[in-house]
Amino acid sequence: MSNLDLNAFRQFEHDGWQQIAARYHAGFAAVTTQSITALLDAARVTQGTRVLDVACGPGYVASAATARGAVATGIDFSSEMVEEACGRHPGIDFREGDAEALPFLDSSFDAIVTNFGMLHFGRPEKALEEGHRVLRPGGRIAFTVWDTPDKARGFGIVLGAIQRNGNLNVPIAPGPPFFRFSDPEESRRVLTAAGFVNIAVTHITQTWLLPSPDALFDVMYHGSVRNAALLRAQKPDILEKIRDEIRAEVERMGNELPMPSVLASGTVANSGSDV
Ligand SMILES: C[S@@+](CC[C@H](N)C(=O)[O-])C[C@H]1O[C@@H](n2cnc3c(N)ncnc32)[C@H](O)[C@@H]1O
């Protein structure tokens, strides 16, 4: 992975999120919000917990944490996303900032949560190191990522259609593998390497109920970053074939797709114990 231009990848992701902040909500909220309860439980977020929602997007997790009585802060590197979050959840502290260089002092939080952010970071290990730094001893981190495309069918259908009809090797800024942390062992390994203990990795059942057979293509094309770039790089006639195949597959599945995720969590060791 060391030969990747991670600055170019970061720029690519940042430009993408700046452009789709409003559309992301319309496309993905219905499915990304389904993991929030399990994510907050894994990070042990309750009344009074100081929790940081990293890569907060439109602020769903920070808002749910606030509803539990926690003191939530949200951070995202896209100013457009931060604006979206502030507009949707007035009264919550949302700020612009990078997961890989958190603008907070050491030991500032009791919990950190990242819902579908890790797969977008160029340097996810750095994000975990930063999480470890700003958590207090005994504090807990939890993140979700999508399960592999054979299980999270929204991705499997789109990537399969591109592979069969077009080309997955198109010139977009290369980044770390999108499904890297879908492997529970890899999630466990990076959490351990960042210094976390009491690591748990589980699966969450999620289902994407799409409003129409065309919705999957439309959401990926207009409301995502890497998958949209893959689609946009296909030739127009090929793109039509890809769209037809995606539509037919979604129709075959009754507009309802399994979209499980992987939830990983760990604790910052207390000095002398590993609570
Ligand atoms: C898939 S969205 C997840 C949004 C939200 N957490 C949710 O539950 O739907 C990914 C978010 O990560 C943000 N992001 C990507 N890379 C980031 C980075 N290095 N630092 C902070 N935010 C980042 C994007 O701007 C985007 O809002």
Tab-separated table of C-alpha atoms and ligand atoms in Angstrom:
chain	number	residue	atom	x	y	z
A	1	MET	CA	0.000	0.000	0.000
A	2	SER	CA	3.041	2.237	0.397
A	3	ASN	CA	3.160	3.050	-3.341
A	4	LEU	CA	-0.262	4.777	-3.188
A	5	ASP	CA	-0.339	8.555	-3.495
A	6	LEU	CA	-2.377	9.070	-0.332
A	7	ASN	CA	-2.482	12.838	-0.712
A	8	ALA	CA	-4.050	12.439	-4.159
A	9	PHE	CA	-6.524	9.913	-2.717
A	10	ARG	CA	-7.440	12.265	0.123
A	11	GLN	CA	-8.010	15.079	-2.359
A	12	PHE	CA	-10.150	12.807	-4.533
A	13	GLU	CA	-12.300	11.778	-1.545
A	14	HIS	CA	-12.520	15.334	-0.237
A	15	ASP	CA	-13.572	16.759	-3.620
A	16	GLY	CA	-16.148	13.986	-3.933
A	17	TRP	CA	-17.744	14.521	-0.526
A	18	GLN	CA	-17.843	18.277	-1.018
A	19	GLN	CA	-19.964	17.715	-4.118
A	20	ILE	CA	-22.446	15.160	-2.789
A	21	ALA	CA	-23.113	16.233	0.802
A	22	ALA	CA	-26.829	16.888	0.220
A	23	ARG	CA	-27.416	13.900	-2.084
A	24	TYR	CA	-25.681	11.443	0.276
A	25	HIS	CA	-28.476	11.893	2.797
A	26	ALA	CA	-31.217	11.146	0.270
A	27	GLY	CA	-29.445	8.007	-0.918
A	28	PHE	CA	-27.727	6.415	2.050
A	29	ALA	CA	-29.338	7.596	5.301
A	30	ALA	CA	-31.938	4.823	5.221
A	31	VAL	CA	-29.245	2.167	5.357
A	32	THR	CA	-26.294	3.738	7.243
A	33	THR	CA	-28.491	4.770	10.170
A	34	GLN	CA	-29.453	1.127	10.858
A	35	SER	CA	-26.117	0.431	12.594
A	36	ILE	CA	-26.230	3.386	14.991
A	37	THR	CA	-27.753	1.645	18.014
A	38	ALA	CA	-25.199	-1.184	17.892
A	39	LEU	CA	-22.351	1.276	17.268
A	40	LEU	CA	-23.249	3.459	20.265
A	41	ASP	CA	-23.738	0.374	22.440
A	42	ALA	CA	-20.322	-0.986	21.429
A	43	ALA	CA	-18.727	2.350	22.377
A	44	ARG	CA	-20.747	2.327	25.644
A	45	VAL	CA	-22.303	5.718	24.960
A	46	THR	CA	-24.791	6.643	27.681
A	47	GLN	CA	-25.936	9.720	29.619
A	48	GLY	CA	-23.051	12.162	30.004
A	49	THR	CA	-20.532	10.286	27.776
A	50	ARG	CA	-18.230	12.710	25.945
A	51	VAL	CA	-18.394	11.183	22.472
A	52	LEU	CA	-16.678	12.160	19.219
A	53	ASP	CA	-18.405	11.165	15.948
A	54	VAL	CA	-15.521	10.958	13.443
A	55	ALA	CA	-16.423	11.321	9.732
A	56	CYS	CA	-19.845	12.374	10.966
A	57	GLY	CA	-21.306	13.188	7.539
A	58	PRO	CA	-24.831	14.565	8.075
A	59	GLY	CA	-24.512	13.939	11.818
A	60	TYR	CA	-26.780	10.923	12.372
A	61	VAL	CA	-24.636	9.249	15.034
A	62	ALA	CA	-23.896	12.444	16.988
A	63	SER	CA	-27.614	13.171	16.984
A	64	ALA	CA	-28.528	9.691	18.277
A	65	ALA	CA	-25.828	9.989	20.955
A	66	THR	CA	-27.287	13.330	22.045
A	67	ALA	CA	-30.695	11.669	22.320
A	68	ARG	CA	-29.072	9.222	24.799
A	69	GLY	CA	-27.950	12.176	26.911
A	70	ALA	CA	-24.331	12.057	25.730
A	71	VAL	CA	-22.288	15.182	25.015
A	72	ALA	CA	-21.568	14.755	21.313
A	73	THR	CA	-19.101	16.448	18.974
A	74	GLY	CA	-19.001	15.647	15.251
A	75	ILE	CA	-16.053	16.081	12.942
A	76	ASP	CA	-15.798	15.721	9.164
A	77	PHE	CA	-13.200	16.937	6.648
A	78	SER	CA	-15.898	18.173	4.271
A	79	SER	CA	-17.148	21.688	5.057
A	80	GLU	CA	-20.294	20.896	3.035
A	81	MET	CA	-20.993	17.847	5.215
A	82	VAL	CA	-20.438	19.904	8.356
A	83	GLU	CA	-22.930	22.466	7.050
A	84	GLU	CA	-25.394	19.660	6.297
A	85	ALA	CA	-24.954	18.270	9.840
A	86	CYS	CA	-25.366	21.693	11.484
A	87	GLY	CA	-28.530	22.331	9.452
A	88	ARG	CA	-30.044	18.966	10.389
A	89	HIS	CA	-29.060	18.913	14.061
A	90	PRO	CA	-28.877	22.449	15.464
A	91	GLY	CA	-27.287	22.670	18.907
A	92	ILE	CA	-24.714	19.902	18.323
A	93	ASP	CA	-21.052	20.898	17.959
A	94	PHE	CA	-20.017	19.918	14.414
A	95	ARG	CA	-16.575	20.951	13.171
A	96	GLU	CA	-14.427	20.628	10.100
A	97	GLY	CA	-11.351	18.463	10.680
A	98	ASP	CA	-9.403	15.425	9.573
A	99	ALA	CA	-9.783	11.994	11.173
A	100	GLU	CA	-6.042	11.529	10.697
A	101	ALA	CA	-5.111	14.720	12.610
A	102	LEU	CA	-7.827	15.299	15.209
A	103	PRO	CA	-7.924	18.891	16.493
A	104	PHE	CA	-8.393	17.858	20.130
A	105	LEU	CA	-6.168	17.522	23.184
A	106	ASP	CA	-5.122	14.129	24.538
A	107	SER	CA	-7.737	12.312	26.671
A	108	SER	CA	-10.608	14.649	25.665
A	109	PHE	CA	-13.285	11.974	25.065
A	110	ASP	CA	-14.843	8.909	26.702
A	111	ALA	CA	-15.907	7.374	23.379
A	112	ILE	CA	-15.234	7.628	19.643
A	113	VAL	CA	-17.568	6.323	16.943
A	114	THR	CA	-17.056	6.162	13.190
A	115	ASN	CA	-19.972	4.963	11.071
A	116	PHE	CA	-18.770	3.912	7.586
A	117	GLY	CA	-15.796	6.285	7.671
A	118	MET	CA	-12.782	3.964	7.967
A	119	LEU	CA	-13.174	2.705	4.395
A	120	HIS	CA	-12.739	6.269	3.115
A	121	PHE	CA	-9.543	7.140	4.974
A	122	GLY	CA	-6.220	7.045	3.166
A	123	ARG	CA	-4.420	6.320	6.441
A	124	PRO	CA	-6.919	4.446	8.657
A	125	GLU	CA	-4.140	3.339	11.022
A	126	LYS	CA	-3.355	7.008	11.661
A	127	ALA	CA	-7.051	7.658	12.394
A	128	LEU	CA	-7.000	4.869	15.007
A	129	GLU	CA	-3.800	6.252	16.548
A	130	GLU	CA	-5.456	9.651	16.771
A	131	GLY	CA	-8.548	8.070	18.303
A	132	HIS	CA	-6.366	6.372	20.895
A	133	ARG	CA	-4.669	9.695	21.693
A	134	VAL	CA	-7.836	11.729	22.254
A	135	LEU	CA	-9.605	8.993	24.271
A	136	ARG	CA	-9.115	8.863	28.024
A	137	PRO	CA	-7.744	5.675	29.602
A	138	GLY	CA	-10.654	3.224	29.673
A	139	GLY	CA	-12.336	5.067	26.771
A	140	ARG	CA	-13.854	3.049	23.968
A	141	ILE	CA	-13.686	3.274	20.164
A	142	ALA	CA	-16.137	1.631	17.730
A	143	PHE	CA	-16.384	1.684	13.940
A	144	THR	CA	-18.549	0.092	11.267
A	145	VAL	CA	-17.645	-0.822	7.692
A	146	TRP	CA	-19.657	-2.633	5.023
A	147	ASP	CA	-19.403	-6.393	4.876
A	148	THR	CA	-17.862	-7.955	1.750
A	149	PRO	CA	-19.718	-7.395	-1.558
A	150	ASP	CA	-20.969	-10.993	-1.717
A	151	LYS	CA	-22.953	-10.150	1.431
A	152	ALA	CA	-23.508	-6.359	1.182
A	153	ARG	CA	-25.305	-6.815	-2.116
A	154	GLY	CA	-25.730	-3.106	-2.900
A	155	PHE	CA	-21.996	-3.030	-3.578
A	156	GLY	CA	-21.783	-6.551	-4.990
A	157	ILE	CA	-24.430	-5.887	-7.631
A	158	VAL	CA	-22.808	-2.646	-8.818
A	159	LEU	CA	-19.223	-3.921	-8.807
A	160	GLY	CA	-20.280	-7.188	-10.463
A	161	ALA	CA	-22.113	-5.322	-13.236
A	162	ILE	CA	-19.064	-3.112	-13.878
A	163	GLN	CA	-16.737	-6.116	-13.885
A	164	ARG	CA	-18.900	-8.105	-16.328
A	165	ASN	CA	-19.711	-5.283	-18.743
A	166	GLY	CA	-17.009	-2.655	-18.298
A	167	ASN	CA	-13.699	-2.100	-16.600
A	168	LEU	CA	-12.824	-1.833	-12.903
A	169	ASN	CA	-9.265	-0.716	-13.700
A	170	VAL	CA	-10.031	2.867	-14.636
A	171	PRO	CA	-7.810	5.855	-13.871
A	172	ILE	CA	-9.221	7.098	-10.587
A	173	ALA	CA	-7.011	8.001	-7.615
A	174	PRO	CA	-6.123	4.616	-6.111
A	175	GLY	CA	-6.793	4.187	-2.402
A	176	PRO	CA	-6.700	1.461	0.233
A	177	PRO	CA	-9.038	-1.500	-0.489
A	178	PHE	CA	-12.658	-0.503	0.167
A	179	PHE	CA	-13.442	-3.830	1.886
A	180	ARG	CA	-10.207	-4.157	3.881
A	181	PHE	CA	-11.869	-3.969	7.296
A	182	SER	CA	-14.752	-6.249	6.316
A	183	ASP	CA	-12.298	-8.957	7.367
A	184	PRO	CA	-12.804	-9.223	11.143
A	185	GLU	CA	-9.181	-10.311	11.589
A	186	GLU	CA	-7.893	-7.195	9.825
A	187	SER	CA	-10.103	-4.941	11.969
A	188	ARG	CA	-8.867	-6.729	15.066
A	189	ARG	CA	-5.262	-6.460	13.894
A	190	VAL	CA	-5.316	-2.671	13.288
A	191	LEU	CA	-7.086	-1.989	16.592
A	192	THR	CA	-4.472	-4.073	18.411
A	193	ALA	CA	-1.630	-2.324	16.559
A	194	ALA	CA	-3.063	1.071	17.608
A	195	GLY	CA	-2.898	-0.038	21.269
A	196	PHE	CA	-6.537	-0.984	21.935
A	197	VAL	CA	-7.498	-3.914	24.169
A	198	ASN	CA	-10.742	-5.824	24.825
A	199	ILE	CA	-11.432	-5.893	21.092
A	200	ALA	CA	-14.752	-7.187	19.794
A	201	VAL	CA	-15.812	-7.668	16.178
A	202	THR	CA	-19.406	-8.553	15.302
A	203	HIS	CA	-21.753	-8.403	12.314
A	204	ILE	CA	-24.881	-6.245	12.037
A	205	THR	CA	-27.826	-7.231	9.851
A	206	GLN	CA	-28.940	-4.309	7.682
A	207	THR	CA	-31.334	-4.197	4.746
A	208	TRP	CA	-31.597	-1.606	2.007
A	209	LEU	CA	-35.205	-1.153	0.939
A	210	LEU	CA	-34.920	0.736	-2.344
A	211	PRO	CA	-37.788	2.896	-3.626
A	212	SER	CA	-37.407	1.568	-7.208
A	213	PRO	CA	-35.242	-0.810	-9.279
A	214	ASP	CA	-33.298	2.192	-10.654
A	215	ALA	CA	-32.542	3.611	-7.220
A	216	LEU	CA	-29.360	1.592	-6.627
A	217	PHE	CA	-27.681	2.872	-9.790
A	218	ASP	CA	-28.894	6.420	-9.126
A	219	VAL	CA	-27.686	6.467	-5.508
A	220	MET	CA	-24.260	5.081	-6.416
A	221	TYR	CA	-23.907	7.403	-9.427
A	222	HIS	CA	-25.051	10.582	-7.680
A	223	GLY	CA	-24.486	9.967	-3.967
A	224	SER	CA	-21.177	8.109	-3.551
A	225	VAL	CA	-17.529	8.893	-4.257
A	226	ARG	CA	-15.409	5.887	-5.308
A	227	ASN	CA	-18.241	3.865	-6.824
A	228	ALA	CA	-19.548	6.941	-8.654
A	229	ALA	CA	-16.078	7.549	-10.099
A	230	LEU	CA	-15.909	3.925	-11.281
A	231	LEU	CA	-19.287	4.288	-13.009
A	232	ARG	CA	-18.498	7.672	-14.548
A	233	ALA	CA	-15.282	6.324	-16.048
A	234	GLN	CA	-17.183	3.744	-18.179
A	235	LYS	CA	-18.005	4.450	-21.843
A	236	PRO	CA	-21.618	5.673	-22.357
A	237	ASP	CA	-22.879	2.533	-24.148
A	238	ILE	CA	-21.257	0.306	-21.538
A	239	LEU	CA	-22.726	2.413	-18.745
A	240	GLU	CA	-26.200	1.778	-20.170
A	241	LYS	CA	-25.585	-1.985	-20.061
A	242	ILE	CA	-24.340	-1.677	-16.481
A	243	ARG	CA	-27.416	0.319	-15.517
A	244	ASP	CA	-29.725	-2.270	-17.149
A	245	GLU	CA	-28.028	-5.146	-15.357
A	246	ILE	CA	-28.176	-3.384	-11.980
A	247	ARG	CA	-31.855	-2.551	-12.479
A	248	ALA	CA	-32.706	-6.159	-13.435
A	249	GLU	CA	-30.867	-7.586	-10.431
A	250	VAL	CA	-32.506	-5.170	-7.965
A	251	GLU	CA	-35.906	-5.986	-9.495
A	252	ARG	CA	-35.174	-9.710	-9.135
A	253	MET	CA	-34.476	-9.137	-5.438
A	254	GLY	CA	-37.738	-7.251	-4.898
A	255	ASN	CA	-35.981	-3.900	-4.319
A	256	GLU	CA	-34.683	-5.179	-0.981
A	257	LEU	CA	-30.954	-5.826	-0.577
A	258	PRO	CA	-29.001	-7.351	2.296
A	259	MET	CA	-26.428	-4.747	3.460
A	260	PRO	CA	-24.744	-6.217	6.548
A	261	SER	CA	-21.905	-4.393	8.212
A	262	VAL	CA	-18.966	-5.288	10.428
A	263	LEU	CA	-18.718	-3.556	13.801
A	264	ALA	CA	-15.321	-3.425	15.536
A	265	SER	CA	-14.563	-1.912	18.927
A	266	GLY	CA	-11.803	-1.678	21.507
A	267	THR	CA	-10.755	0.040	24.736
A	268	VAL	CA	-7.802	2.235	25.682
A	269	ALA	CA	-6.083	0.292	28.439
A	270	ASN	CA	-6.210	1.807	31.912
A	271	SER	CA	-2.763	1.993	33.415
A	272	GLY	CA	-2.349	-1.271	35.323
A	273	SER	CA	-5.561	-2.879	33.999
A	274	ASP	CA	-7.398	-3.390	30.739
A	275	VAL	CA	-10.991	-2.509	31.543
B	1	LIG	C1	-19.928	7.231	4.050
B	1	LIG	S1	-19.920	8.814	4.795
B	1	LIG	C2	-20.443	8.398	6.438
B	1	LIG	C3	-21.279	9.479	7.048
B	1	LIG	C4	-21.951	9.153	8.371
B	1	LIG	N1	-20.987	8.775	9.386
B	1	LIG	C5	-23.029	8.122	8.272
B	1	LIG	O1	-23.226	7.410	9.245
B	1	LIG	O2	-23.729	8.022	7.254
B	1	LIG	C6	-18.191	9.105	4.990
B	1	LIG	C7	-17.861	10.460	5.561
B	1	LIG	O3	-16.455	10.455	5.859
B	1	LIG	C8	-15.958	11.747	5.637
B	1	LIG	N2	-14.494	11.617	5.531
B	1	LIG	C9	-13.793	10.911	4.615
B	1	LIG	N3	-12.479	11.006	4.861
B	1	LIG	C10	-12.341	11.764	5.982
B	1	LIG	C11	-11.234	12.200	6.748
B	1	LIG	N4	-9.975	11.872	6.405
B	1	LIG	N5	-11.451	12.949	7.852
B	1	LIG	C12	-12.722	13.305	8.208
B	1	LIG	N6	-13.814	12.940	7.497
B	1	LIG	C13	-13.628	12.159	6.408
B	1	LIG	C14	-16.679	12.203	4.388
B	1	LIG	O4	-16.656	13.600	4.217
B	1	LIG	C15	-18.079	11.646	4.646
B	1	LIG	O5	-18.892	12.601	5.283
